[in-house]
Amino acid sequence: MLEGSCLCGTVQYRTEAQPMITGHCYCIDCRKSSGTSHCTHVMVPQDGLTMTGDVKLYERPADSGNIVSRGFCPDCGSPVFSTNSAFAGMVILRASSLDNPDAVEPEMAVYASRAPGWAKIDETKPVFPEMPPGGPDRVIEERSE
């Protein structure tokens, strides 16, 4: 069970789905939207995810050209989730919004070439300088084989 919310509690979510993938992203958009060196994302199926409260969306094309929609609380500004046009039916939760951040373990780091020099990247997990060939879909496929 994953549960989380924004800082003020207006936006809340819950899912019983297991994460498809969890990882750190050091791309410029993730750095700027998080206010730190990276975002930690938890990809889950949209089916079974319940969310309460209104969110404001900010849409922007990713490096790939896919449209990323970032959902945040319009009251406190906390980023809560995103969607990516390449991953229909998936929601990418911000691990920072989880009530129990230890419920997930990052499996990889992407766009590590864009990390600031002071960022501590866990070299015991797969680290990709950009997005891995085939993107997260490829990683998910390899895990299920």
PDB file of N, CA, C and O in Angstrom, residues 44-101:
ATOM      1  N   VAL A  44       3.362   3.872 -11.081  1.00  0.00           N
ATOM      2  CA  VAL A  44       2.316   2.912 -10.727  1.00  0.00           C
ATOM      3  C   VAL A  44       1.213   2.954 -11.782  1.00  0.00           C
ATOM      4  O   VAL A  44       1.017   3.973 -12.443  1.00  0.00           O
ATOM      5  N   PRO A  45       0.455   1.859 -11.924  1.00  0.00           N
ATOM      6  CA  PRO A  45      -0.689   1.886 -12.839  1.00  0.00           C
ATOM      7  C   PRO A  45      -1.752   2.867 -12.333  1.00  0.00           C
ATOM      8  O   PRO A  45      -1.993   2.967 -11.119  1.00  0.00           O
ATOM      9  N   GLN A  46      -2.366   3.587 -13.260  1.00  0.00           N
ATOM     10  CA  GLN A  46      -3.408   4.538 -12.889  1.00  0.00           C
ATOM     11  C   GLN A  46      -4.625   3.802 -12.328  1.00  0.00           C
ATOM     12  O   GLN A  46      -5.277   4.307 -11.409  1.00  0.00           O
ATOM     13  N   ASP A  47      -4.912   2.617 -12.892  1.00  0.00           N
ATOM     14  CA  ASP A  47      -6.013   1.811 -12.352  1.00  0.00           C
ATOM     15  C   ASP A  47      -5.697   1.459 -10.911  1.00  0.00           C
ATOM     16  O   ASP A  47      -4.613   0.979 -10.602  1.00  0.00           O
ATOM     17  N   GLY A  48      -6.630   1.697 -10.034  1.00  0.00           N
ATOM     18  CA  GLY A  48      -6.417   1.390  -8.625  1.00  0.00           C
ATOM     19  C   GLY A  48      -5.849   2.536  -7.815  1.00  0.00           C
ATOM     20  O   GLY A  48      -5.748   2.441  -6.603  1.00  0.00           O
ATOM     21  N   LEU A  49      -5.456   3.617  -8.476  1.00  0.00           N
ATOM     22  CA  LEU A  49      -4.963   4.796  -7.763  1.00  0.00           C
ATOM     23  C   LEU A  49      -6.154   5.695  -7.471  1.00  0.00           C
ATOM     24  O   LEU A  49      -6.891   6.062  -8.377  1.00  0.00           O
ATOM     25  N   THR A  50      -6.364   6.010  -6.215  1.00  0.00           N
ATOM     26  CA  THR A  50      -7.415   6.956  -5.854  1.00  0.00           C
ATOM     27  C   THR A  50      -6.756   8.241  -5.376  1.00  0.00           C
ATOM     28  O   THR A  50      -5.775   8.200  -4.625  1.00  0.00           O
ATOM     29  N   MET A  51      -7.292   9.363  -5.829  1.00  0.00           N
ATOM     30  CA  MET A  51      -6.738  10.658  -5.467  1.00  0.00           C
ATOM     31  C   MET A  51      -7.883  11.590  -5.107  1.00  0.00           C
ATOM     32  O   MET A  51      -8.903  11.611  -5.795  1.00  0.00           O
ATOM     33  N   THR A  52      -7.717  12.324  -4.028  1.00  0.00           N
ATOM     34  CA  THR A  52      -8.704  13.316  -3.633  1.00  0.00           C
ATOM     35  C   THR A  52      -8.042  14.682  -3.617  1.00  0.00           C
ATOM     36  O   THR A  52      -6.835  14.803  -3.401  1.00  0.00           O
ATOM     37  N   GLY A  53      -8.842  15.703  -3.846  1.00  0.00           N
ATOM     38  CA  GLY A  53      -8.332  17.069  -3.874  1.00  0.00           C
ATOM     39  C   GLY A  53      -8.023  17.488  -5.299  1.00  0.00           C
ATOM     40  O   GLY A  53      -7.740  16.653  -6.164  1.00  0.00           O
ATOM     41  N   ASP A  54      -8.105  18.760  -5.541  1.00  0.00           N
ATOM     42  CA  ASP A  54      -7.823  19.304  -6.865  1.00  0.00           C
ATOM     43  C   ASP A  54      -6.331  19.548  -7.031  1.00  0.00           C
ATOM     44  O   ASP A  54      -5.659  19.946  -6.080  1.00  0.00           O
ATOM     45  N   VAL A  55      -5.841  19.298  -8.231  1.00  0.00           N
ATOM     46  CA  VAL A  55      -4.450  19.590  -8.558  1.00  0.00           C
ATOM     47  C   VAL A  55      -4.403  20.571  -9.717  1.00  0.00           C
ATOM     48  O   VAL A  55      -5.335  20.655 -10.508  1.00  0.00           O
ATOM     49  N   LYS A  56      -3.341  21.297  -9.792  1.00  0.00           N
ATOM     50  CA  LYS A  56      -3.060  22.146 -10.944  1.00  0.00           C
ATOM     51  C   LYS A  56      -2.015  21.403 -11.760  1.00  0.00           C
ATOM     52  O   LYS A  56      -1.117  20.781 -11.205  1.00  0.00           O
ATOM     53  N   LEU A  57      -2.144  21.453 -13.087  1.00  0.00           N
ATOM     54  CA  LEU A  57      -1.207  20.758 -13.968  1.00  0.00           C
ATOM     55  C   LEU A  57      -0.337  21.763 -14.710  1.00  0.00           C
ATOM     56  O   LEU A  57      -0.808  22.821 -15.128  1.00  0.00           O
ATOM     57  N   TYR A  58       0.922  21.399 -14.859  1.00  0.00           N
ATOM     58  CA  TYR A  58       1.858  22.149 -15.685  1.00  0.00           C
ATOM     59  C   TYR A  58       2.388  21.175 -16.723  1.00  0.00           C
ATOM     60  O   TYR A  58       2.959  20.140 -16.370  1.00  0.00           O
ATOM     61  N   GLU A  59       2.189  21.487 -17.997  1.00  0.00           N
ATOM     62  CA  GLU A  59       2.625  20.598 -19.075  1.00  0.00           C
ATOM     63  C   GLU A  59       3.817  21.184 -19.810  1.00  0.00           C
ATOM     64  O   GLU A  59       3.877  22.394 -20.043  1.00  0.00           O
ATOM     65  N   ARG A  60       4.730  20.268 -20.161  1.00  0.00           N
ATOM     66  CA  ARG A  60       5.949  20.682 -20.863  1.00  0.00           C
ATOM     67  C   ARG A  60       6.513  19.468 -21.596  1.00  0.00           C
ATOM     68  O   ARG A  60       6.502  18.361 -21.058  1.00  0.00           O
ATOM     69  N   PRO A  61       7.043  19.665 -22.807  1.00  0.00           N
ATOM     70  CA  PRO A  61       7.665  18.529 -23.496  1.00  0.00           C
ATOM     71  C   PRO A  61       8.976  18.127 -22.813  1.00  0.00           C
ATOM     72  O   PRO A  61       9.752  18.979 -22.391  1.00  0.00           O
ATOM     73  N   ALA A  62       9.191  16.828 -22.720  1.00  0.00           N
ATOM     74  CA  ALA A  62      10.463  16.288 -22.216  1.00  0.00           C
ATOM     75  C   ALA A  62      11.481  16.308 -23.354  1.00  0.00           C
ATOM     76  O   ALA A  62      11.145  16.614 -24.496  1.00  0.00           O
ATOM     77  N   ASP A  63      12.724  15.954 -23.056  1.00  0.00           N
ATOM     78  CA  ASP A  63      13.766  15.856 -24.091  1.00  0.00           C
ATOM     79  C   ASP A  63      13.326  14.966 -25.245  1.00  0.00           C
ATOM     80  O   ASP A  63      13.676  15.205 -26.390  1.00  0.00           O
ATOM     81  N   SER A  64      12.547  13.956 -24.933  1.00  0.00           N
ATOM     82  CA  SER A  64      12.095  12.991 -25.934  1.00  0.00           C
ATOM     83  C   SER A  64      11.005  13.556 -26.839  1.00  0.00           C
ATOM     84  O   SER A  64      10.687  12.964 -27.864  1.00  0.00           O
ATOM     85  N   GLY A  65      10.418  14.666 -26.424  1.00  0.00           N
ATOM     86  CA  GLY A  65       9.280  15.225 -27.146  1.00  0.00           C
ATOM     87  C   GLY A  65       7.953  14.794 -26.544  1.00  0.00           C
ATOM     88  O   GLY A  65       6.907  15.340 -26.884  1.00  0.00           O
ATOM     89  N   ASN A  66       7.982  13.807 -25.647  1.00  0.00           N
ATOM     90  CA  ASN A  66       6.764  13.389 -24.954  1.00  0.00           C
ATOM     91  C   ASN A  66       6.298  14.517 -24.036  1.00  0.00           C
ATOM     92  O   ASN A  66       7.115  15.260 -23.490  1.00  0.00           O
ATOM     93  N   ILE A  67       4.987  14.618 -23.850  1.00  0.00           N
ATOM     94  CA  ILE A  67       4.448  15.652 -22.971  1.00  0.00           C
ATOM     95  C   ILE A  67       4.388  15.122 -21.542  1.00  0.00           C
ATOM     96  O   ILE A  67       3.796  14.074 -21.276  1.00  0.00           O
ATOM     97  N   VAL A  68       5.009  15.857 -20.635  1.00  0.00           N
ATOM     98  CA  VAL A  68       4.976  15.529 -19.213  1.00  0.00           C
ATOM     99  C   VAL A  68       4.030  16.529 -18.551  1.00  0.00           C
ATOM    100  O   VAL A  68       4.186  17.741 -18.709  1.00  0.00           O
ATOM    101  N   SER A  69       3.043  15.997 -17.837  1.00  0.00           N
ATOM    102  CA  SER A  69       2.111  16.825 -17.069  1.00  0.00           C
ATOM    103  C   SER A  69       2.441  16.646 -15.602  1.00  0.00           C
ATOM    104  O   SER A  69       2.385  15.521 -15.085  1.00  0.00           O
ATOM    105  N   ARG A  70       2.805  17.712 -14.948  1.00  0.00           N
ATOM    106  CA  ARG A  70       3.157  17.666 -13.523  1.00  0.00           C
ATOM    107  C   ARG A  70       1.990  18.186 -12.700  1.00  0.00           C
ATOM    108  O   ARG A  70       1.526  19.304 -12.929  1.00  0.00           O
ATOM    109  N   GLY A  71       1.533  17.367 -11.742  1.00  0.00           N
ATOM    110  CA  GLY A  71       0.418  17.743 -10.879  1.00  0.00           C
ATOM    111  C   GLY A  71       0.920  18.201  -9.530  1.00  0.00           C
ATOM    112  O   GLY A  71       1.720  17.521  -8.899  1.00  0.00           O
ATOM    113  N   PHE A  72       0.436  19.357  -9.118  1.00  0.00           N
ATOM    114  CA  PHE A  72       0.849  19.891  -7.820  1.00  0.00           C
ATOM    115  C   PHE A  72      -0.352  20.515  -7.123  1.00  0.00           C
ATOM    116  O   PHE A  72      -1.358  20.861  -7.758  1.00  0.00           O
ATOM    117  N   CYS A  73      -0.244  20.661  -5.823  1.00  0.00           N
ATOM    118  CA  CYS A  73      -1.318  21.249  -5.032  1.00  0.00           C
ATOM    119  C   CYS A  73      -1.367  22.753  -5.301  1.00  0.00           C
ATOM    120  O   CYS A  73      -0.353  23.432  -5.164  1.00  0.00           O
ATOM    121  N   PRO A  74      -2.544  23.284  -5.663  1.00  0.00           N
ATOM    122  CA  PRO A  74      -2.640  24.717  -5.916  1.00  0.00           C
ATOM    123  C   PRO A  74      -2.589  25.553  -4.636  1.00  0.00           C
ATOM    124  O   PRO A  74      -2.378  26.764  -4.700  1.00  0.00           O
ATOM    125  N   ASP A  75      -2.744  24.905  -3.478  1.00  0.00           N
ATOM    126  CA  ASP A  75      -2.699  25.645  -2.215  1.00  0.00           C
ATOM    127  C   ASP A  75      -1.280  25.763  -1.665  1.00  0.00           C
ATOM    128  O   ASP A  75      -0.802  26.857  -1.398  1.00  0.00           O
ATOM    129  N   CYS A  76      -0.587  24.621  -1.511  1.00  0.00           N
ATOM    130  CA  CYS A  76       0.748  24.665  -0.901  1.00  0.00           C
ATOM    131  C   CYS A  76       1.875  24.550  -1.924  1.00  0.00           C
ATOM    132  O   CYS A  76       3.030  24.778  -1.600  1.00  0.00           O
ATOM    133  N   GLY A  77       1.552  24.189  -3.168  1.00  0.00           N
ATOM    134  CA  GLY A  77       2.552  24.099  -4.228  1.00  0.00           C
ATOM    135  C   GLY A  77       3.340  22.805  -4.275  1.00  0.00           C
ATOM    136  O   GLY A  77       4.221  22.656  -5.114  1.00  0.00           O
ATOM    137  N   SER A  78       3.020  21.856  -3.404  1.00  0.00           N
ATOM    138  CA  SER A  78       3.770  20.596  -3.382  1.00  0.00           C
ATOM    139  C   SER A  78       3.570  19.797  -4.658  1.00  0.00           C
ATOM    140  O   SER A  78       2.428  19.552  -5.068  1.00  0.00           O
ATOM    141  N   PRO A  79       4.670  19.343  -5.296  1.00  0.00           N
ATOM    142  CA  PRO A  79       4.521  18.428  -6.420  1.00  0.00           C
ATOM    143  C   PRO A  79       4.087  17.063  -5.900  1.00  0.00           C
ATOM    144  O   PRO A  79       4.613  16.577  -4.895  1.00  0.00           O
ATOM    145  N   VAL A  80       3.106  16.455  -6.580  1.00  0.00           N
ATOM    146  CA  VAL A  80       2.552  15.192  -6.106  1.00  0.00           C
ATOM    147  C   VAL A  80       2.768  14.062  -7.114  1.00  0.00           C
ATOM    148  O   VAL A  80       3.096  12.948  -6.732  1.00  0.00           O
ATOM    149  N   PHE A  81       2.561  14.330  -8.403  1.00  0.00           N
ATOM    150  CA  PHE A  81       2.676  13.287  -9.407  1.00  0.00           C
ATOM    151  C   PHE A  81       2.930  13.914 -10.767  1.00  0.00           C
ATOM    152  O   PHE A  81       2.849  15.135 -10.938  1.00  0.00           O
ATOM    153  N   SER A  82       3.205  13.045 -11.722  1.00  0.00           N
ATOM    154  CA  SER A  82       3.271  13.479 -13.118  1.00  0.00           C
ATOM    155  C   SER A  82       2.756  12.344 -13.991  1.00  0.00           C
ATOM    156  O   SER A  82       2.593  11.212 -13.536  1.00  0.00           O
ATOM    157  N   THR A  83       2.472  12.683 -15.227  1.00  0.00           N
ATOM    158  CA  THR A  83       2.167  11.690 -16.244  1.00  0.00           C
ATOM    159  C   THR A  83       3.050  12.000 -17.437  1.00  0.00           C
ATOM    160  O   THR A  83       3.538  13.124 -17.587  1.00  0.00           O
ATOM    161  N   ASN A  84       3.275  10.999 -18.264  1.00  0.00           N
ATOM    162  CA  ASN A  84       4.094  11.157 -19.463  1.00  0.00           C
ATOM    163  C   ASN A  84       3.312  10.541 -20.613  1.00  0.00           C
ATOM    164  O   ASN A  84       2.832   9.409 -20.490  1.00  0.00           O
ATOM    165  N   SER A  85       3.192  11.281 -21.703  1.00  0.00           N
ATOM    166  CA  SER A  85       2.389  10.800 -22.830  1.00  0.00           C
ATOM    167  C   SER A  85       2.891   9.466 -23.386  1.00  0.00           C
ATOM    168  O   SER A  85       2.143   8.753 -24.044  1.00  0.00           O
ATOM    169  N   ALA A  86       4.116   9.098 -23.099  1.00  0.00           N
ATOM    170  CA  ALA A  86       4.653   7.818 -23.579  1.00  0.00           C
ATOM    171  C   ALA A  86       4.191   6.639 -22.729  1.00  0.00           C
ATOM    172  O   ALA A  86       4.324   5.490 -23.145  1.00  0.00           O
ATOM    173  N   PHE A  87       3.651   6.904 -21.553  1.00  0.00           N
ATOM    174  CA  PHE A  87       3.279   5.833 -20.625  1.00  0.00           C
ATOM    175  C   PHE A  87       1.795   5.913 -20.305  1.00  0.00           C
ATOM    176  O   PHE A  87       1.410   6.255 -19.186  1.00  0.00           O
ATOM    177  N   ALA A  88       0.970   5.587 -21.289  1.00  0.00           N
ATOM    178  CA  ALA A  88      -0.483   5.621 -21.092  1.00  0.00           C
ATOM    179  C   ALA A  88      -0.868   4.684 -19.951  1.00  0.00           C
ATOM    180  O   ALA A  88      -0.343   3.586 -19.825  1.00  0.00           O
ATOM    181  N   GLY A  89      -1.776   5.150 -19.124  1.00  0.00           N
ATOM    182  CA  GLY A  89      -2.275   4.324 -18.030  1.00  0.00           C
ATOM    183  C   GLY A  89      -1.367   4.272 -16.819  1.00  0.00           C
ATOM    184  O   GLY A  89      -1.627   3.516 -15.895  1.00  0.00           O
ATOM    185  N   MET A  90      -0.317   5.080 -16.812  1.00  0.00           N
ATOM    186  CA  MET A  90       0.616   5.094 -15.677  1.00  0.00           C
ATOM    187  C   MET A  90       0.625   6.481 -15.030  1.00  0.00           C
ATOM    188  O   MET A  90       0.442   7.490 -15.707  1.00  0.00           O
ATOM    189  N   VAL A  91       0.867   6.502 -13.737  1.00  0.00           N
ATOM    190  CA  VAL A  91       1.047   7.736 -12.980  1.00  0.00           C
ATOM    191  C   VAL A  91       2.399   7.636 -12.302  1.00  0.00           C
ATOM    192  O   VAL A  91       2.788   6.581 -11.809  1.00  0.00           O
ATOM    193  N   ILE A  92       3.113   8.736 -12.289  1.00  0.00           N
ATOM    194  CA  ILE A  92       4.451   8.761 -11.707  1.00  0.00           C
ATOM    195  C   ILE A  92       4.372   9.611 -10.440  1.00  0.00           C
ATOM    196  O   ILE A  92       4.325  10.834 -10.488  1.00  0.00           O
ATOM    197  N   LEU A  93       4.308   8.921  -9.308  1.00  0.00           N
ATOM    198  CA  LEU A  93       4.197   9.603  -8.020  1.00  0.00           C
ATOM    199  C   LEU A  93       5.548  10.163  -7.620  1.00  0.00           C
ATOM    200  O   LEU A  93       6.591   9.560  -7.898  1.00  0.00           O
ATOM    201  N   ARG A  94       5.546  11.282  -6.964  1.00  0.00           N
ATOM    202  CA  ARG A  94       6.764  11.816  -6.370  1.00  0.00           C
ATOM    203  C   ARG A  94       6.992  11.098  -5.044  1.00  0.00           C
ATOM    204  O   ARG A  94       6.141  11.134  -4.153  1.00  0.00           O
ATOM    205  N   ALA A  95       8.116  10.451  -4.911  1.00  0.00           N
ATOM    206  CA  ALA A  95       8.415   9.738  -3.665  1.00  0.00           C
ATOM    207  C   ALA A  95       8.422  10.694  -2.476  1.00  0.00           C
ATOM    208  O   ALA A  95       8.113  10.293  -1.359  1.00  0.00           O
ATOM    209  N   SER A  96       8.731  11.966  -2.731  1.00  0.00           N
ATOM    210  CA  SER A  96       8.744  12.958  -1.647  1.00  0.00           C
ATOM    211  C   SER A  96       7.354  13.191  -1.066  1.00  0.00           C
ATOM    212  O   SER A  96       7.238  13.707   0.045  1.00  0.00           O
ATOM    213  N   SER A  97       6.306  12.787  -1.787  1.00  0.00           N
ATOM    214  CA  SER A  97       4.943  12.971  -1.285  1.00  0.00           C
ATOM    215  C   SER A  97       4.420  11.746  -0.534  1.00  0.00           C
ATOM    216  O   SER A  97       3.319  11.789   0.021  1.00  0.00           O
ATOM    217  N   LEU A  98       5.187  10.663  -0.507  1.00  0.00           N
ATOM    218  CA  LEU A  98       4.754   9.455   0.195  1.00  0.00           C
ATOM    219  C   LEU A  98       4.719   9.691   1.700  1.00  0.00           C
ATOM    220  O   LEU A  98       5.617  10.327   2.271  1.00  0.00           O
ATOM    221  N   ASP A  99       3.695   9.147   2.356  1.00  0.00           N
ATOM    222  CA  ASP A  99       3.643   9.211   3.818  1.00  0.00           C
ATOM    223  C   ASP A  99       4.776   8.396   4.424  1.00  0.00           C
ATOM    224  O   ASP A  99       5.320   8.758   5.470  1.00  0.00           O
ATOM    225  N   ASN A 100       5.118   7.285   3.778  1.00  0.00           N
ATOM    226  CA  ASN A 100       6.223   6.439   4.220  1.00  0.00           C
ATOM    227  C   ASN A 100       7.219   6.304   3.072  1.00  0.00           C
ATOM    228  O   ASN A 100       7.090   5.401   2.246  1.00  0.00           O
ATOM    229  N   PRO A 101       8.226   7.173   3.007  1.00  0.00           N
ATOM    230  CA  PRO A 101       9.162   7.107   1.890  1.00  0.00           C
ATOM    231  C   PRO A 101       9.977   5.811   1.858  1.00  0.00           C
ATOM    232  O   PRO A 101      10.512   5.449   0.816  1.00  0.00           O
TER     233      PRO A 101
END
